[in-house]
mmCIF file of C-alpha atoms in Angstrom:
data_model
loop_
_atom_site.group_PDB
_atom_site.id
_atom_site.type_symbol
_atom_site.label_atom_id
_atom_site.label_comp_id
_atom_site.label_asym_id
_atom_site.label_seq_id
_atom_site.Cartn_x
_atom_site.Cartn_y
_atom_site.Cartn_z
ATOM 1 C CA MET M 1 -34.929 -1.974 3.146
ATOM 2 C CA PHE M 2 -32.164 -0.145 1.419
ATOM 3 C CA VAL M 3 -28.526 -1.164 0.278
ATOM 4 C CA ASP M 4 -25.479 1.118 -0.154
ATOM 5 C CA ALA M 5 -23.421 -0.931 -2.392
ATOM 6 C CA HIS M 6 -20.319 1.150 -2.165
ATOM 7 C CA ALA M 7 -19.558 3.424 1.100
ATOM 8 C CA HIS M 8 -16.249 4.179 2.138
ATOM 9 C CA LEU M 9 -17.834 4.405 5.455
ATOM 10 C CA SER M 10 -14.232 3.806 7.377
ATOM 11 C CA PHE M 11 -12.845 6.632 5.476
ATOM 12 C CA GLN M 12 -11.400 9.062 8.245
ATOM 13 C CA ASP M 13 -14.035 11.709 6.972
ATOM 14 C CA TYR M 14 -16.436 9.744 9.366
ATOM 15 C CA ASP M 15 -14.013 9.217 12.444
ATOM 16 C CA GLN M 16 -15.677 12.240 14.342
ATOM 17 C CA ASP M 17 -19.206 11.154 14.088
ATOM 18 C CA ARG M 18 -18.950 7.810 12.410
ATOM 19 C CA SER M 19 -21.833 6.177 15.691
ATOM 20 C CA GLU M 20 -23.958 9.188 14.645
ATOM 21 C CA VAL M 21 -23.646 8.462 10.710
ATOM 22 C CA ILE M 22 -24.242 4.718 11.533
ATOM 23 C CA ALA M 23 -27.605 5.725 13.596
ATOM 24 C CA ARG M 24 -29.015 7.770 10.598
ATOM 25 C CA LEU M 25 -28.144 5.107 8.136
ATOM 26 C CA LEU M 26 -30.404 2.504 10.094
ATOM 27 C CA ALA M 27 -33.022 4.987 11.189
ATOM 28 C CA ASN M 28 -33.258 5.809 7.345
ATOM 29 C CA GLY M 29 -33.672 2.084 6.372
ATOM 30 C CA VAL M 30 -30.688 1.108 5.421
ATOM 31 C CA GLY M 31 -29.909 -2.167 6.351
ATOM 32 C CA LEU M 32 -26.867 -3.316 4.501
ATOM 33 C CA ILE M 33 -23.406 -1.477 3.389
ATOM 34 C CA LEU M 34 -20.763 -2.679 1.235
ATOM 35 C CA ASN M 35 -17.381 -0.929 2.780
ATOM 36 C CA PRO M 36 -14.538 -1.301 -0.290
ATOM 37 C CA GLY M 37 -11.077 -0.936 0.533
ATOM 38 C CA THR M 38 -8.402 1.005 -1.624
ATOM 39 C CA THR M 39 -5.440 0.183 -0.490
ATOM 40 C CA VAL M 40 -3.918 -2.626 1.874
ATOM 41 C CA GLU M 41 -4.338 -0.330 4.825
ATOM 42 C CA THR M 42 -7.995 1.226 3.772
ATOM 43 C CA SER M 43 -8.799 -2.837 2.887
ATOM 44 C CA ARG M 44 -7.451 -3.937 6.791
ATOM 45 C CA GLU M 45 -9.936 -0.876 8.026
ATOM 46 C CA ALA M 46 -12.763 -1.673 5.837
ATOM 47 C CA ILE M 47 -12.578 -5.157 7.653
ATOM 48 C CA ALA M 48 -12.255 -4.071 10.996
ATOM 49 C CA LEU M 49 -15.573 -1.915 10.606
ATOM 50 C CA ALA M 50 -17.350 -4.875 9.191
ATOM 51 C CA GLN M 51 -16.327 -6.941 12.009
ATOM 52 C CA GLN M 52 -18.283 -4.434 14.350
ATOM 53 C CA HIS M 53 -21.345 -4.441 12.663
ATOM 54 C CA ASP M 54 -23.670 -7.394 11.014
ATOM 55 C CA PHE M 55 -25.016 -5.567 8.199
ATOM 56 C CA ILE M 56 -21.468 -4.323 7.189
ATOM 57 C CA TYR M 57 -19.712 -6.218 4.614
ATOM 58 C CA ALA M 58 -16.027 -5.372 3.187
ATOM 59 C CA ASN M 59 -14.649 -5.305 0.056
ATOM 60 C CA VAL M 60 -10.747 -5.394 -0.245
ATOM 61 C CA GLY M 61 -9.093 -3.838 -2.943
ATOM 62 C CA LEU M 62 -6.475 -1.160 -4.789
ATOM 63 C CA HIS M 63 -7.828 1.544 -6.607
ATOM 64 C CA PRO M 64 -6.487 2.509 -10.011
ATOM 65 C CA ASN M 65 -5.207 6.031 -8.237
ATOM 66 C CA ASP M 66 -3.237 4.305 -5.895
ATOM 67 C CA VAL M 67 -1.077 1.797 -7.765
ATOM 68 C CA HIS M 68 1.753 3.892 -8.220
ATOM 69 C CA HIS M 69 3.996 2.147 -5.277
ATOM 70 C CA VAL M 70 2.265 -1.321 -5.313
ATOM 71 C CA THR M 71 4.562 -3.834 -4.481
ATOM 72 C CA ASP M 72 4.106 -8.087 -5.164
ATOM 73 C CA ASP M 73 4.030 -7.598 -1.133
ATOM 74 C CA ASP M 74 0.900 -5.820 -1.360
ATOM 75 C CA PHE M 75 -0.769 -8.307 -3.674
ATOM 76 C CA ALA M 76 -0.033 -11.198 -1.346
ATOM 77 C CA ALA M 77 -1.226 -8.822 1.681
ATOM 78 C CA LEU M 78 -4.696 -8.158 -0.074
ATOM 79 C CA ASP M 79 -5.074 -11.775 -1.111
ATOM 80 C CA ALA M 80 -4.763 -12.933 2.395
ATOM 81 C CA LEU M 81 -6.896 -9.962 3.674
ATOM 82 C CA ALA M 82 -9.484 -12.025 1.173
ATOM 83 C CA GLU M 83 -9.568 -14.891 3.523
ATOM 84 C CA ASN M 84 -11.797 -13.103 6.295
ATOM 85 C CA GLU M 85 -15.170 -14.066 6.796
ATOM 86 C CA LYS M 86 -16.379 -10.658 6.501
ATOM 87 C CA VAL M 87 -14.628 -9.870 2.930
ATOM 88 C CA VAL M 88 -17.319 -9.954 0.172
ATOM 89 C CA ALA M 89 -15.799 -8.757 -2.692
ATOM 90 C CA ILE M 90 -12.487 -7.696 -4.494
ATOM 91 C CA GLY M 91 -12.726 -3.964 -5.188
ATOM 92 C CA GLU M 92 -12.409 -1.479 -5.773
ATOM 93 C CA ILE M 93 -10.084 -1.714 -8.517
ATOM 94 C CA GLY M 94 -9.965 -0.700 -12.281
ATOM 95 C CA LEU M 95 -8.841 2.000 -14.478
ATOM 96 C CA ASP M 96 -8.856 5.476 -13.896
ATOM 97 C CA TYR M 97 -7.163 7.649 -17.202
ATOM 98 C CA HIS M 98 -8.579 11.044 -15.274
ATOM 99 C CA TYR M 99 -5.294 12.507 -14.543
ATOM 100 C CA ALA M 100 -2.305 13.300 -16.245
ATOM 101 C CA ASP M 101 0.420 11.546 -14.282
ATOM 102 C CA MET M 102 -1.365 8.177 -14.230
ATOM 103 C CA ASP M 103 0.504 5.179 -15.063
ATOM 104 C CA VAL M 104 -1.259 3.162 -17.755
ATOM 105 C CA VAL M 105 0.878 0.324 -17.757
ATOM 106 C CA LYS M 106 0.863 0.118 -13.709
ATOM 107 C CA GLN M 107 -3.029 0.522 -14.021
ATOM 108 C CA GLN M 108 -3.517 -2.145 -16.282
ATOM 109 C CA HIS M 109 -0.781 -4.829 -14.573
ATOM 110 C CA CYS M 110 -2.659 -4.083 -10.914
ATOM 111 C CA PHE M 111 -5.979 -4.453 -12.445
ATOM 112 C CA ARG M 112 -5.465 -7.680 -14.166
ATOM 113 C CA GLU M 113 -3.720 -9.069 -10.664
ATOM 114 C CA MET M 114 -6.710 -7.716 -8.750
ATOM 115 C CA LEU M 115 -8.811 -9.684 -11.271
ATOM 116 C CA ARG M 116 -6.856 -12.845 -10.940
ATOM 117 C CA ILE M 117 -7.197 -12.924 -7.487
ATOM 118 C CA ALA M 118 -10.953 -12.607 -7.666
ATOM 119 C CA LYS M 119 -11.174 -15.855 -10.023
ATOM 120 C CA ARG M 120 -8.879 -17.722 -7.706
ATOM 121 C CA ARG M 121 -11.015 -16.941 -4.509
ATOM 122 C CA ASP M 122 -14.539 -17.074 -6.678
ATOM 123 C CA LEU M 123 -15.416 -13.545 -5.246
ATOM 124 C CA PRO M 124 -17.233 -10.870 -7.494
ATOM 125 C CA VAL M 125 -15.198 -7.791 -7.964
ATOM 126 C CA ILE M 126 -16.041 -3.931 -7.560
ATOM 127 C CA ILE M 127 -14.860 -2.213 -10.995
ATOM 128 C CA HIS M 128 -13.986 1.408 -10.955
ATOM 129 C CA THR M 129 -13.709 3.078 -14.295
ATOM 130 C CA ARG M 130 -13.171 6.632 -15.193
ATOM 131 C CA ASP M 131 -12.342 7.847 -18.960
ATOM 132 C CA ALA M 132 -11.421 4.197 -19.906
ATOM 133 C CA TRP M 133 -14.251 1.917 -20.940
ATOM 134 C CA GLN M 134 -12.367 0.812 -23.980
ATOM 135 C CA ASP M 135 -9.544 -0.699 -22.222
ATOM 136 C CA THR M 136 -11.635 -1.891 -19.309
ATOM 137 C CA PHE M 137 -13.928 -3.925 -21.132
ATOM 138 C CA LYS M 138 -10.729 -5.190 -23.041
ATOM 139 C CA ILE M 139 -8.767 -6.482 -20.188
ATOM 140 C CA LEU M 140 -12.464 -7.869 -18.637
ATOM 141 C CA GLU M 141 -13.273 -9.705 -21.686
ATOM 142 C CA GLU M 142 -9.465 -11.046 -21.720
ATOM 143 C CA GLU M 143 -9.554 -12.155 -18.526
ATOM 144 C CA ARG M 144 -12.896 -13.639 -18.298
ATOM 145 C CA SER M 145 -13.887 -17.132 -16.717
ATOM 146 C CA SER M 146 -16.927 -18.717 -15.624
ATOM 147 C CA ASN M 147 -16.688 -16.974 -12.204
ATOM 148 C CA LEU M 148 -15.686 -13.425 -13.355
ATOM 149 C CA ARG M 149 -18.903 -11.363 -11.983
ATOM 150 C CA GLY M 150 -19.515 -8.108 -9.981
ATOM 151 C CA MET M 151 -20.708 -4.504 -10.291
ATOM 152 C CA MET M 152 -19.621 -1.387 -12.329
ATOM 153 C CA HIS M 153 -19.468 0.796 -9.642
ATOM 154 C CA CYS M 154 -20.584 4.633 -9.710
ATOM 155 C CA PHE M 155 -21.385 3.669 -13.556
ATOM 156 C CA SER M 156 -20.783 6.810 -15.550
ATOM 157 C CA GLY M 157 -21.318 5.061 -19.124
ATOM 158 C CA GLY M 158 -23.973 5.145 -21.309
ATOM 159 C CA ILE M 159 -26.652 2.367 -22.773
ATOM 160 C CA ASP M 160 -24.254 0.791 -24.638
ATOM 161 C CA GLU M 161 -21.605 0.340 -21.830
ATOM 162 C CA ALA M 162 -24.112 -0.698 -19.366
ATOM 163 C CA ARG M 163 -25.360 -3.410 -21.539
ATOM 164 C CA ARG M 164 -21.712 -4.801 -22.801
ATOM 165 C CA ALA M 165 -21.209 -4.834 -18.691
ATOM 166 C CA LEU M 166 -24.310 -6.696 -18.297
ATOM 167 C CA ASN M 167 -23.314 -8.937 -20.571
ATOM 168 C CA LEU M 168 -20.245 -9.541 -19.372
ATOM 169 C CA GLY M 169 -22.068 -10.787 -15.709
ATOM 170 C CA PHE M 170 -22.039 -7.324 -13.862
ATOM 171 C CA LYS M 171 -24.455 -5.680 -12.723
ATOM 172 C CA ILE M 172 -24.980 -1.370 -12.911
ATOM 173 C CA SER M 173 -24.514 0.349 -9.715
ATOM 174 C CA ILE M 174 -26.361 3.591 -9.668
ATOM 175 C CA PRO M 175 -24.673 6.668 -7.746
ATOM 176 C CA GLY M 176 -26.199 10.052 -6.632
ATOM 177 C CA ILE M 177 -25.179 11.693 -10.108
ATOM 178 C CA VAL M 178 -28.588 10.046 -10.754
ATOM 179 C CA THR M 179 -29.955 12.958 -9.088
ATOM 180 C CA PHE M 180 -28.093 15.592 -10.708
ATOM 181 C CA LYS M 181 -30.308 18.079 -13.083
ATOM 182 C CA LYS M 182 -27.718 17.360 -16.276
ATOM 183 C CA SER M 183 -26.995 13.772 -15.793
ATOM 184 C CA HIS M 184 -27.770 10.832 -18.200
ATOM 185 C CA LEU M 185 -28.219 8.427 -15.822
ATOM 186 C CA PRO M 186 -31.996 8.747 -15.991
ATOM 187 C CA GLU M 187 -31.989 7.225 -19.129
ATOM 188 C CA VAL M 188 -29.838 4.510 -18.241
ATOM 189 C CA VAL M 189 -32.210 3.328 -15.476
ATOM 190 C CA ALA M 190 -35.101 3.677 -17.329
ATOM 191 C CA ALA M 191 -33.159 0.973 -20.008
ATOM 192 C CA LEU M 192 -32.656 -1.381 -17.313
ATOM 193 C CA SER M 193 -34.712 -3.719 -15.079
ATOM 194 C CA LEU M 194 -34.204 -3.313 -11.062
ATOM 195 C CA ASP M 195 -33.024 -6.874 -11.189
ATOM 196 C CA GLU M 196 -29.856 -5.349 -13.174
ATOM 197 C CA MET M 197 -29.035 -2.665 -10.649
ATOM 198 C CA LEU M 198 -27.895 -1.541 -7.268
ATOM 199 C CA THR M 199 -27.935 1.475 -5.332
ATOM 200 C CA GLU M 200 -25.039 3.404 -3.862
ATOM 201 C CA THR M 201 -23.480 6.565 -2.503
ATOM 202 C CA ASP M 202 -19.678 6.513 -2.863
ATOM 203 C CA CYS M 203 -19.745 8.054 0.191
ATOM 204 C CA PRO M 204 -17.904 10.727 1.200
ATOM 205 C CA TYR M 205 -17.891 12.018 -2.341
ATOM 206 C CA LEU M 206 -21.048 12.840 -4.992
ATOM 207 C CA ALA M 207 -23.899 13.598 -2.299
ATOM 208 C CA PRO M 208 -27.283 13.538 -4.120
ATOM 209 C CA THR M 209 -30.017 16.074 -4.782
ATOM 210 C CA PRO M 210 -30.966 18.035 -1.997
ATOM 211 C CA TYR M 211 -27.539 17.574 -0.189
ATOM 212 C CA ARG M 212 -25.279 18.183 -3.298
ATOM 213 C CA GLY M 213 -22.009 20.038 -1.946
ATOM 214 C CA LYS M 214 -22.183 18.398 1.285
ATOM 215 C CA ARG M 215 -20.289 15.121 2.829
ATOM 216 C CA ASN M 216 -22.397 12.234 1.257
ATOM 217 C CA GLU M 217 -23.216 9.564 3.594
ATOM 218 C CA PRO M 218 -25.036 6.365 3.521
ATOM 219 C CA ALA M 219 -28.297 7.940 4.500
ATOM 220 C CA TYR M 220 -28.732 9.645 1.548
ATOM 221 C CA VAL M 221 -28.768 6.490 -0.567
ATOM 222 C CA VAL M 222 -32.504 6.439 -0.099
ATOM 223 C CA GLU M 223 -32.570 9.529 -2.515
ATOM 224 C CA VAL M 224 -30.889 7.508 -5.080
ATOM 225 C CA ALA M 225 -33.862 4.838 -4.727
ATOM 226 C CA LYS M 226 -36.609 7.612 -4.568
ATOM 227 C CA LYS M 227 -34.852 9.016 -8.193
ATOM 228 C CA ILE M 228 -34.667 5.638 -9.437
ATOM 229 C CA ALA M 229 -38.879 4.927 -8.280
ATOM 230 C CA MET M 230 -39.661 8.466 -10.252
ATOM 231 C CA ILE M 231 -38.429 6.953 -13.271
ATOM 232 C CA LYS M 232 -39.718 3.351 -12.956
ATOM 233 C CA ASN M 233 -42.995 4.457 -11.953
ATOM 234 C CA VAL M 234 -42.650 2.062 -8.878
ATOM 235 C CA SER M 235 -42.204 3.074 -5.153
ATOM 236 C CA ALA M 236 -38.932 4.017 -3.288
ATOM 237 C CA GLU M 237 -39.497 0.841 -1.025
ATOM 238 C CA GLU M 238 -39.762 -1.343 -3.892
ATOM 239 C CA VAL M 239 -36.395 -0.138 -5.442
ATOM 240 C CA GLY M 240 -35.112 -0.667 -1.671
ATOM 241 C CA GLU M 241 -35.892 -4.114 -1.777
ATOM 242 C CA ARG M 242 -35.484 -5.224 -5.443
ATOM 243 C CA THR M 243 -31.609 -3.827 -5.212
ATOM 244 C CA THR M 244 -30.934 -5.418 -1.835
ATOM 245 C CA GLN M 245 -32.146 -8.667 -3.653
ATOM 246 C CA VAL M 246 -29.450 -8.198 -6.182
ATOM 247 C CA ALA M 247 -26.883 -7.432 -3.448
ATOM 248 C CA GLN M 248 -27.687 -10.346 -1.040
ATOM 249 C CA THR M 249 -27.621 -12.889 -4.588
ATOM 250 C CA LEU M 250 -24.254 -10.940 -5.647
ATOM 251 C CA PHE M 251 -22.246 -10.946 -2.611
ATOM 252 C CA GLU M 252 -23.926 -14.509 -1.633
ATOM 253 C CA LEU M 253 -25.148 -12.920 1.711
#
């Protein structure tokens, strides 16, 4: 069995053929999906989809690119949504300094607030970080507690960032980028054990080779597992089983 630890399966990109997408992922041996929210509304949608399928679980979160108009009511709403039995993590949350119009102060405030919700509810967190490693680690270290843990989603760092994240209690989630010709992620994968990794698509984005440029979907996480298997000199099935076990343990499934 394979796990897609980060799939935006409730996004409107799948509104026309979601049932077919789900049929394909099951046919390809993907038996566990983590479906994250990025706003209050998409968090509600993630829960609604998870309630329809026993192998899909939801995360509720606030993407750093969606924090511009966030209010205290939004934090309260996400906190309440986290009570749902299908919610297994807070995310995706974090920092993204890629765009010129980003609000650093607001992003950092929202990141801390969501981390505090996770700690109060004893839930893992799903971290999005882009062009912001230094501040991400600074905040995680300042907010650190005995129950703060989770995964670095769509990991983009190097071996040093991976080791630092692991030391903070986080797993490293490997996306389809690992299959790209110029990716540095094979070096990261080679340096880690399978027990430190998860597999993900981040669909509908970042489709792996040989589907690059097309809409991504959870069935393609098998290509991520195949690439990891080649790097680690094991079978794709072993990668699938081991990363599924990591997910089951982290998210208490």
